[in-house]
Amino acid sequence: MNITFPDGSVRQYDDGVNALAIAESISPRLRKATLAAELDGQLVDARTPICGDHSLRLLTFADDGGRFAYRHTASHILAQAVKRLFPDAKLAIGPAIENGFYYDFDTDAGFTPEDLVKIEGEMLKLTQENLPLERFELPRHEAIEFMRSLGEPYKVELIEDLPVDSVIRFYRQGDFVDLCAGPHLESTGKVKNFKLMSVAGAYWRGSEKNKMLKRIYGTAFEKRADLDAYITQLEEAKKRDHNKLGRELELFTTVDIIGQGLPILLPKGARVIQLLQRFVEDEEQRRGYMLTKTPFMAKRDLYKISGHWDHYREGMFIMGDAEDEDAEVFALRPMTCPFQFMAYLNRARSYRDLPMRFNETSSLFRNESSGEMHGLIRLRQFTISEGHLACRPDQVEEEFRGCLDLAKFFLTAIGLENDVTYRFSKWDENDTDKYIGGKESWEATQSMMRDILHDLDVPFTEADGEAAFYGPKLDIQSKNVHGKEDTLITIQIDFQLAERFGMTYVDTDGEKKYPYVIHRTSMGCYERTLALLIEKYAGALPTWIAPVQVKVLAMTDRTHAAAEEVRARLEALGLRVECDLRNEKIGFKIREAQMQKIPYMLVIGDKEVENSVVAVRSRKGGDLGTMALEEFQAKLLAEVSTRAHD
């Protein structure tokens, strides 16, 4: 048989050879490094017999597939260790994930930190036993009975959901058997470096209606040095976690009796959000946007026209009996687009009116599940820089370019331009019930959007099933310190809702036509942006958006008046200043200001008053010496005006 390799070379092998033997024929070092294989694009065990002509890629830990097999094997070792120590634990699922693996268990009691130490020790024993992982298959009915005999109800449920003619795959390692599609390594001894990281709760199949299981997270690396580096990185991430820093710096808080996903922005956090909102609204006005203020709620009739009632109702907060068609039912808005469409419909429009750009600082409400809540990243009430542009077909690309340029402008201003990726989110043609409109229209719009992205030289990946229900979109993605990816900014091309709302314009030929609508955010969700900024700058926000820019520290009672005068002069310039007049040692005051991440501290003592200067300290550069207040003012104003990043 002939095997074609990624470099285009072809080699002949006997039928039945596997990837490990092929790797050995090339290099003993490659044989040792090979963890899995990609056979005709499909991920398989490196031991899978190969017959006939195929393309083959040998996968090491440097490849996604190789890491997957390595960590997936580690998850099975975890499950076997738990079953040895806690025989009554029921197995749920245990996949490899981006930075490691996890396994969900149903147990009467939770896992303690001491339990994790014991489990990790048992995992080490299993790797030393070097148990081979052996694959076998059973018909569906036999597989169900087999899992029932092992007392694994969650596995039975998974198998019962599969078609009746399915052949079910299992892996055995010693006395442990798990339902699994694979791939896996040859033996438990191949997994060398691992660590259990944490325990969390997880609903079975992600539904709040199901039982809460105990999830153990872990990670595994081929090299010990990489594992150690990853753990160090996680420790740094914990220090930067906005949930921790945001509370310590008194930017926001959450209260149980208010509810999950409903944070309180404290004065400092509210000030940062206010600064960002003013910055965005002013820049959007300069770029031809028209500001609207629309209601927080509307009757369901509006959402029926837009399609939200049919396609997004589960994500909405509804007031009234949704099943009573005669009742007046309201819902809090999950998006602002239907409201701004009504602004467009305020009067007749001509081709001369287009493009028409509406913007709004919008408070939105989405009924996220409790398991999705995370600090300021994912909320049930949040504020976004929303906008909708109505344009003629010949204006779509230029307006899309303007939306992307605006987004990049703001990302650069806040220092996140190099921390984002671009995702072209398309519909799922195999699940068309999620969307409105037909295949031909979707394909045409997606083709147009792809061409625009290529014309704008945007480096993007494509993702099926991530489009809005009314059109494809460009999602600008960002990761938090823990590696979780979320959408920060989005730009969508909508080819359908204008017609549903009867939005028309009179074209040059006198005919009424429907405009394209571009839905976009320019800085996205302000709360999420604040979270990312806290994490990027470890709480030390750039001076131009720092809630307090200067702290004036009086050394003695004698310098109180001078300190207050300095504050007044700086505040008159629009700077944000606080005075510390407490009867404390100056060293204590400086350390406290540094802990609060304040960009500049001005120390006012008798000498400074006598010489009409201020002693300047910065959180980054330490002691900058003394200078005239006018000199410091000029320095600070220049830093603010250029939006410099510390």
XYZ file of C-alpha atoms in Angstrom:
646
model
C 0.000 0.000 0.000
C 1.051 3.633 -0.498
C 1.231 6.192 2.320
C 1.331 9.871 1.369
C 2.919 12.248 3.895
C 2.202 15.975 4.383
C 5.318 16.953 2.418
C 3.933 15.096 -0.614
C 6.340 12.177 -0.396
C 4.976 8.637 -0.860
C 6.262 5.424 0.723
C 5.193 1.828 0.339
C 4.289 -0.358 3.330
C 2.673 -3.738 3.910
C -1.021 -3.822 4.751
C -1.731 -3.827 8.491
C 1.162 -1.574 9.446
C 0.365 1.172 11.972
C 1.573 4.731 12.498
C 4.058 3.714 15.185
C 5.761 1.246 12.857
C 5.806 3.834 10.096
C 7.357 6.363 12.475
C 9.987 3.753 13.466
C 10.869 3.234 9.798
C 11.611 6.941 9.496
C 13.369 7.552 12.814
C 13.485 5.909 16.272
C 13.178 9.402 17.729
C 9.987 9.979 15.739
C 8.629 6.610 16.923
C 9.136 7.703 20.519
C 7.507 11.088 19.931
C 4.469 9.855 17.964
C 1.332 9.974 20.127
C -1.493 9.683 17.583
C -2.077 9.921 13.844
C -4.227 11.733 11.361
C -5.414 9.252 8.734
C -7.097 10.928 5.773
C -7.833 13.859 8.056
C -9.328 11.733 10.845
C -7.723 11.521 14.295
C -6.887 7.891 15.173
C -4.800 5.810 17.571
C -1.196 5.470 16.488
C -1.713 1.673 16.755
C -4.607 1.555 14.274
C -3.828 -0.977 11.474
C -3.701 0.695 8.069
C -4.751 -1.057 4.878
C -4.875 0.457 1.417
C -3.639 3.797 0.139
C -3.980 6.726 2.544
C -2.596 10.087 3.537
C -0.981 10.047 6.957
C 0.247 12.619 9.414
C 2.196 11.541 12.478
C 1.221 13.586 15.519
C 3.472 14.553 18.418
C 2.777 16.667 21.487
C 3.488 19.729 19.346
C 0.282 18.957 17.394
C -3.265 19.554 18.635
C -4.151 15.910 17.970
C -1.092 14.630 19.804
C -1.830 16.763 22.862
C -5.442 15.619 22.730
C -4.470 11.926 22.816
C -1.957 12.522 25.625
C -4.385 14.442 27.824
C -7.322 12.226 26.963
C -5.299 9.272 28.214
C -4.543 11.245 31.382
C -8.309 11.723 31.940
C -8.793 7.930 31.817
C -5.962 7.464 34.308
C -7.728 9.987 36.552
C -11.008 8.072 36.267
C -9.328 4.753 37.067
C -7.579 6.284 40.089
C -10.887 7.679 41.404
C -12.607 4.303 40.956
C -9.815 2.600 42.895
C -10.085 5.050 45.782
C -13.839 5.715 45.610
C -15.440 2.537 44.168
C -18.986 3.929 44.481
C -18.238 6.953 42.260
C -20.187 6.925 39.008
C -18.422 7.947 35.798
C -19.848 10.683 33.572
C -17.552 12.197 30.913
C -13.844 13.013 30.799
C -12.558 14.837 27.721
C -9.288 16.519 26.900
C -9.648 20.298 26.765
C -7.443 23.122 25.511
C -5.114 23.285 28.498
C -5.585 19.874 30.052
C -8.459 17.549 30.856
C -11.276 16.931 33.301
C -13.541 14.143 34.442
C -17.045 14.401 35.935
C -18.074 12.066 38.741
C -21.275 11.442 40.671
C -20.313 10.974 44.315
C -22.155 11.452 47.602
C -19.442 13.767 48.929
C -17.222 16.300 47.211
C -13.508 15.910 46.636
C -11.307 17.701 49.171
C -7.791 19.049 48.511
C -6.518 16.059 50.474
C -8.469 13.758 48.143
C -6.765 15.332 45.118
C -3.366 14.546 46.608
C -4.396 10.907 47.112
C -5.868 10.667 43.608
C -2.738 12.151 42.053
C -0.645 9.594 43.955
C -2.833 6.777 42.647
C -2.481 8.140 39.109
C 1.300 8.002 39.524
C 1.018 4.332 40.499
C -1.050 3.630 37.385
C 1.558 5.215 35.134
C 4.237 3.095 36.817
C 2.149 -0.033 36.162
C 2.358 0.869 32.460
C -1.038 -0.667 31.652
C -1.751 -1.040 27.928
C -4.879 0.715 26.624
C -6.787 -1.845 24.586
C -9.632 -0.878 22.289
C -12.657 -3.091 21.700
C -16.159 -2.650 20.289
C -19.654 -3.955 21.078
C -23.049 -3.681 19.380
C -25.252 -1.059 21.004
C -27.509 -3.477 22.935
C -24.505 -5.380 24.316
C -22.774 -2.131 25.211
C -25.814 -0.984 27.217
C -25.938 -4.230 29.171
C -22.190 -4.124 29.719
C -22.325 -0.642 31.259
C -25.356 -1.599 33.332
C -23.419 -4.558 34.708
C -20.665 -2.143 35.755
C -23.193 0.129 37.455
C -22.514 3.149 35.229
C -25.895 4.838 34.532
C -24.419 7.906 32.850
C -22.594 5.754 30.310
C -25.822 3.833 29.684
C -27.643 7.097 28.978
C -24.959 8.195 26.502
C -25.138 4.902 24.625
C -28.948 4.912 24.547
C -28.836 8.262 22.745
C -26.893 6.700 19.860
C -28.567 5.089 16.797
C -29.662 1.458 17.311
C -27.239 0.161 14.693
C -24.212 1.869 16.304
C -21.068 -0.043 17.144
C -19.818 1.250 20.493
C -16.126 1.674 21.253
C -14.473 1.058 24.618
C -10.970 1.198 26.049
C -9.649 -1.154 28.715
C -6.616 -0.516 30.936
C -6.116 -3.238 33.497
C -9.377 -3.761 35.420
C -10.797 -0.415 34.265
C -13.030 0.025 31.200
C -14.434 3.269 29.807
C -16.774 4.184 26.994
C -14.690 6.245 24.597
C -14.125 7.008 20.920
C -10.403 7.652 21.505
C -7.719 8.133 20.461
C -5.347 7.150 23.259
C -1.684 6.415 23.839
C -0.298 2.896 23.920
C -0.172 2.625 27.700
C -0.602 4.523 30.948
C 3.188 4.690 31.267
C 3.381 7.113 28.358
C 1.824 9.877 30.477
C 4.726 11.286 32.462
C 3.888 14.725 33.822
C 0.499 15.685 35.158
C -1.131 17.636 37.956
C -4.672 17.862 39.305
C -5.619 21.502 39.508
C -9.058 22.007 41.025
C -12.553 20.719 41.736
C -15.751 22.348 40.505
C -19.422 21.572 40.127
C -20.873 20.780 36.714
C -24.416 19.887 35.733
C -24.792 16.634 33.833
C -24.903 17.531 30.156
C -24.687 21.212 31.068
C -28.353 21.485 32.061
C -29.515 22.987 35.360
C -32.365 20.478 35.260
C -29.880 17.642 35.760
C -27.824 16.540 38.743
C -24.780 18.521 39.829
C -21.646 16.398 39.402
C -18.129 16.836 40.789
C -15.591 17.807 38.139
C -11.863 17.329 38.668
C -9.646 19.448 36.415
C -6.084 18.478 35.592
C -3.361 19.152 33.094
C -0.588 17.084 31.550
C 2.551 17.854 29.554
C 5.132 15.745 27.822
C 7.995 17.630 29.512
C 8.246 18.454 33.202
C 9.638 21.907 32.438
C 6.534 22.741 30.407
C 4.265 21.576 33.226
C 6.166 23.719 35.723
C 6.006 26.729 33.388
C 2.262 26.256 32.950
C 1.683 26.099 36.703
C 3.740 29.280 37.123
C 1.619 30.902 34.421
C -1.545 29.900 36.267
C -0.259 31.421 39.479
C 0.362 34.669 37.617
C -3.131 34.416 36.115
C -4.638 34.109 39.594
C -2.881 37.305 40.602
C -4.321 39.087 37.563
C -7.820 37.569 37.744
C -10.238 40.480 37.522
C -12.567 38.745 39.984
C -9.857 39.052 42.624
C -8.244 42.359 41.642
C -11.494 44.116 40.811
C -12.771 43.542 44.310
C -9.465 44.370 46.004
C -9.267 47.665 44.110
C -12.944 48.372 44.835
C -13.932 48.548 41.186
C -16.959 46.271 41.525
C -18.684 43.852 43.849
C -21.429 41.245 43.712
C -24.135 40.562 46.272
C -25.968 37.254 46.638
C -29.335 38.833 47.376
C -29.113 40.807 44.109
C -28.224 37.763 42.032
C -25.628 36.213 39.757
C -24.510 38.176 36.724
C -25.685 41.460 38.261
C -22.580 43.233 39.568
C -22.488 46.593 41.329
C -19.947 48.928 39.800
C -18.395 50.801 42.709
C -17.396 54.485 42.260
C -13.967 53.711 40.797
C -15.261 51.066 38.395
C -18.209 53.233 37.404
C -15.807 56.081 36.643
C -13.720 53.880 34.298
C -16.856 52.760 32.458
C -18.024 56.376 32.226
C -14.679 57.459 30.752
C -14.808 54.688 28.157
C -18.416 55.476 27.233
C -17.709 59.186 26.770
C -14.639 58.357 24.690
C -16.658 56.025 22.461
C -19.664 58.293 22.027
C -17.512 61.310 21.182
C -15.493 59.368 18.595
C -18.630 57.857 17.055
C -20.136 61.331 16.741
C -16.999 62.466 14.914
C -17.519 59.568 12.500
C -21.070 60.464 11.583
C -23.098 58.418 14.041
C -26.404 59.666 15.419
C -27.121 58.874 19.076
C -30.423 57.295 20.137
C -31.896 56.468 23.535
C -34.440 53.669 23.361
C -36.569 51.784 25.933
C -35.217 48.919 28.021
C -38.283 46.821 27.229
C -40.921 46.290 24.589
C -44.026 44.245 23.904
C -43.448 40.812 22.463
C -44.997 42.062 19.201
C -41.717 43.854 18.419
C -39.641 40.741 19.085
C -41.965 38.648 16.933
C -41.215 40.884 13.959
C -37.455 40.746 14.567
C -37.456 36.978 15.114
C -36.112 37.144 18.654
C -39.360 35.734 20.034
C -38.994 32.560 17.966
C -35.201 32.233 17.980
C -34.030 33.846 21.227
C -36.925 33.609 23.691
C -35.093 31.300 26.113
C -32.413 33.960 26.495
C -34.879 36.746 27.339
C -36.416 38.007 30.582
C -40.177 37.983 29.984
C -42.797 39.844 32.014
C -46.256 38.326 31.815
C -47.688 35.025 30.661
C -45.874 34.196 27.435
C -48.391 31.437 26.688
C -51.387 33.784 26.819
C -51.721 35.249 23.338
C -54.308 37.786 24.527
C -52.188 39.209 27.357
C -49.929 42.235 27.005
C -46.513 40.615 27.478
C -43.283 42.582 27.710
C -39.639 41.503 27.592
C -36.423 43.244 28.517
C -34.348 43.886 25.433
C -31.543 41.409 24.625
C -30.474 43.599 21.669
C -31.194 47.156 20.556
C -31.603 46.531 16.836
C -35.441 46.397 16.723
C -35.630 49.718 18.580
C -33.178 51.498 16.276
C -35.075 50.082 13.296
C -38.061 52.024 14.594
C -35.901 55.163 14.608
C -35.183 54.502 10.926
C -38.915 54.096 10.291
C -39.680 57.477 11.873
C -40.031 58.923 8.366
C -39.535 57.960 4.720
C -35.918 57.554 3.610
C -34.157 58.259 0.338
C -30.933 56.874 -1.107
C -29.467 60.289 -0.224
C -30.026 59.519 3.498
C -27.814 56.453 3.323
C -25.639 55.380 4.908
C -27.485 56.103 8.128
C -25.525 55.303 11.287
C -27.272 54.990 14.639
C -25.351 54.406 17.870
C -26.404 53.901 21.467
C -24.853 53.051 24.810
C -27.252 50.183 25.475
C -28.097 48.308 28.646
C -29.067 44.780 27.621
C -30.553 41.836 29.497
C -29.908 38.184 28.720
C -31.051 35.188 30.720
C -27.719 33.391 30.911
C -27.569 30.127 32.867
C -26.027 30.345 36.335
C -23.153 28.087 35.298
C -22.086 30.622 32.667
C -21.678 33.568 35.048
C -18.123 34.786 35.540
C -17.208 38.097 37.172
C -17.657 40.906 34.660
C -17.037 38.627 31.663
C -20.512 37.088 31.344
C -23.487 38.885 32.861
C -27.253 39.005 32.831
C -27.297 42.812 32.624
C -24.532 44.618 30.784
C -23.801 47.706 28.706
C -22.482 47.738 25.144
C -21.457 50.264 22.500
C -24.157 49.237 20.064
C -24.819 50.559 16.580
C -26.770 49.835 13.400
C -25.995 51.118 9.939
C -28.487 51.111 7.072
C -26.740 51.244 3.711
C -27.155 50.605 0.015
C -25.549 47.473 -1.496
C -22.755 49.572 -3.024
C -21.957 51.004 0.432
C -21.708 47.738 2.398
C -17.966 47.158 2.025
C -16.996 50.749 2.818
C -19.266 50.840 5.876
C -17.955 47.474 7.047
C -14.439 48.847 6.645
C -15.416 51.854 8.766
C -16.831 49.612 11.513
C -13.661 47.535 11.582
C -11.455 50.644 11.571
C -13.442 52.051 14.502
C -13.087 48.796 16.455
C -9.337 48.706 15.813
C -9.055 52.363 16.845
C -10.589 51.613 20.234
C -8.621 48.388 20.701
C -5.410 50.312 20.056
C -6.440 53.082 22.446
C -6.914 50.650 25.326
C -3.929 48.478 24.413
C -5.737 45.286 23.371
C -5.035 45.410 19.632
C -2.489 42.581 19.817
C -4.579 40.458 22.180
C -7.450 39.651 19.819
C -8.188 37.232 16.987
C -10.807 37.405 14.230
C -13.497 34.781 13.627
C -15.795 34.675 10.605
C -18.970 33.200 12.126
C -21.237 31.420 9.638
C -24.534 29.616 9.795
C -24.886 25.866 10.199
C -26.540 24.601 7.049
C -27.260 21.296 8.827
C -29.381 23.022 11.481
C -31.352 25.632 9.570
C -34.107 25.848 12.193
C -31.802 28.138 14.187
C -31.911 30.811 11.464
C -34.245 32.867 9.324
C -33.868 33.030 5.556
C -32.972 30.507 2.888
C -29.729 28.822 1.914
C -29.202 30.856 -1.246
C -29.396 34.179 0.620
C -27.135 32.942 3.403
C -24.504 31.642 1.022
C -24.552 34.842 -1.021
C -24.161 37.061 2.054
C -21.425 34.871 3.516
C -19.575 34.938 0.206
C -19.835 38.735 0.143
C -18.571 38.979 3.717
C -15.661 36.615 3.035
C -14.671 38.736 0.028
C -14.814 41.885 2.170
C -12.581 40.301 4.822
C -10.086 39.257 2.155
C -10.172 42.747 0.616
C -9.497 44.263 4.048
C -6.686 41.757 4.655
C -8.235 40.530 7.904
C -6.598 37.325 9.215
C -9.573 35.193 10.221
C -10.682 31.677 11.011
C -14.112 30.341 10.048
C -16.635 28.853 12.468
C -19.851 27.114 11.434
C -22.903 27.582 13.629
C -21.718 30.818 15.290
C -23.667 33.287 13.130
C -26.521 35.381 14.464
C -29.899 33.973 13.470
C -30.286 36.730 10.869
C -26.806 36.930 9.308
C -23.076 36.121 9.374
C -20.642 38.145 11.464
C -17.042 38.961 12.212
C -16.339 38.250 15.866
C -13.300 39.856 17.443
C -12.279 37.360 20.114
C -10.231 37.823 23.256
C -9.111 35.463 26.030
C -9.093 36.128 29.741
C -6.112 35.201 31.911
C -7.442 31.654 32.283
C -7.538 31.105 28.522
C -11.329 31.260 28.185
C -12.272 32.909 24.907
C -15.190 35.309 24.548
C -16.388 37.735 21.911
C -15.326 41.306 22.614
C -16.571 43.112 19.478
C -18.814 41.959 16.649
C -19.702 43.248 13.162
C -22.655 41.558 11.441
C -24.142 41.829 7.984
C -27.935 41.515 8.078
C -29.731 40.885 4.802
C -33.165 40.048 6.255
C -34.495 42.186 9.084
C -34.992 45.339 7.011
C -37.582 43.504 4.951
C -39.273 42.041 8.046
C -39.627 45.544 9.497
C -40.614 47.198 6.222
C -37.517 49.407 6.231
C -37.210 50.866 2.733
C -35.549 53.712 0.909
C -36.385 55.285 -2.423
C -33.520 54.565 -4.824
C -32.293 56.642 -7.779
C -34.740 54.840 -10.066
C -37.681 55.862 -7.886
C -38.230 52.296 -6.636
C -38.474 51.316 -2.982
C -35.705 48.983 -1.890
C -34.508 47.348 1.316
C -31.159 48.434 2.731
C -28.529 46.126 4.134
C -28.093 46.570 7.872
C -24.756 46.274 9.634
C -25.075 45.463 13.338
C -21.895 46.334 15.217
C -20.299 47.124 18.511
C -17.292 49.393 18.673
C -15.885 48.548 22.098
C -18.293 45.749 22.836
C -19.478 45.092 26.368
C -18.002 47.728 28.676
C -18.012 45.435 31.705
C -16.175 42.708 29.797
C -13.710 45.276 28.480
C -13.057 46.478 32.033
C -12.415 42.881 33.121
C -9.882 42.374 30.329
C -8.165 45.673 31.126
C -7.852 44.764 34.809
C -6.243 41.469 33.819
C -3.963 42.878 31.131
C -2.589 45.649 33.329
C -2.816 43.697 36.625
C -5.105 46.452 37.924
C -2.685 49.284 37.010
C -4.917 50.870 34.359
C -3.309 53.339 31.932
C -3.237 56.843 33.378
C -5.811 58.238 30.941
C -8.518 55.859 32.198
C -7.310 55.318 35.770
C -10.167 56.198 38.160
C -7.706 58.194 40.294
C -4.719 59.625 38.421
C -2.928 61.452 41.218
C -2.767 61.049 44.974
C -1.497 64.116 46.864
C 0.172 63.083 50.128
C 0.619 65.637 52.902
C 3.614 64.859 55.124
C 2.420 66.915 58.120
C -0.498 69.000 59.299
C 1.465 72.077 58.243
C 1.259 71.054 54.558
C -2.480 70.276 54.441
C -3.353 73.613 52.867
C -0.633 73.303 50.247
C -1.762 69.751 49.396
C -5.364 70.906 48.995
C -4.217 73.759 46.739
C -2.300 71.292 44.516
C -5.376 69.111 44.263
C -7.579 72.062 43.314
C -5.165 73.203 40.584
C -4.968 69.728 39.066
C -8.718 69.162 39.266
C -9.249 72.481 37.461
C -7.420 70.882 34.520
C -9.883 67.996 34.466
C -7.580 65.534 36.239
C -8.822 63.037 38.811
C -7.117 63.675 42.129
C -7.411 62.586 45.744
C -5.747 64.013 48.861
C -4.442 61.962 51.767
C -4.363 64.208 54.839
C -4.395 61.454 57.443
C -2.038 61.522 60.382
C 0.021 58.575 59.112
C 3.672 58.137 58.217
C 4.468 59.100 54.635
C 5.914 55.654 53.893
C 2.608 54.074 54.852
C 0.691 56.504 52.620
C 2.981 55.785 49.653
C 2.666 52.010 50.044
C -1.110 52.261 50.257
C -1.301 54.421 47.120
C 0.908 51.905 45.309
C -1.383 49.076 46.409
C -4.277 51.041 44.944
C -2.373 51.163 41.596
C -2.534 54.983 41.442
C -0.309 56.254 38.599
C 1.252 59.242 40.402
C 1.853 60.325 43.996
C 2.805 63.892 44.903
C 4.483 64.226 48.288
C 4.099 67.666 49.901
C 6.457 68.393 52.806
C 7.882 71.569 54.316
C 10.742 71.709 51.766
C 8.358 71.288 48.834
C 6.162 74.125 50.143
C 9.186 76.352 50.732
C 10.575 75.741 47.223
C 7.191 75.711 45.430
C 7.738 72.207 44.033
C 6.201 68.747 44.386
C 8.046 65.470 45.009
C 6.814 63.081 42.316
C 6.585 59.309 42.562
C 5.156 57.011 39.912
C 3.867 53.462 40.338
C 6.177 52.387 37.527
C 9.319 54.506 37.902
C 9.391 55.096 41.628
C 10.939 58.373 42.836
C 11.081 60.890 39.951
C 12.464 63.714 42.086
C 11.058 67.179 42.628
C 9.663 69.446 39.926
C 7.518 72.530 39.601
C 3.820 71.757 39.573
C 3.572 73.273 36.080
C 6.179 70.802 34.817
C 4.312 67.848 36.339
C 1.030 69.119 34.900
C 2.499 69.250 31.408
C 3.920 65.744 31.751
C 0.634 64.299 32.990
C -1.552 66.083 30.443
C 0.673 64.836 27.610
C 0.372 61.272 28.899
C -3.405 61.577 29.094
C -3.860 63.246 25.714
C -1.822 60.580 23.903
C -3.577 57.774 25.806
C -0.196 56.287 26.622
C -0.068 52.745 28.000
C 2.040 52.162 31.090
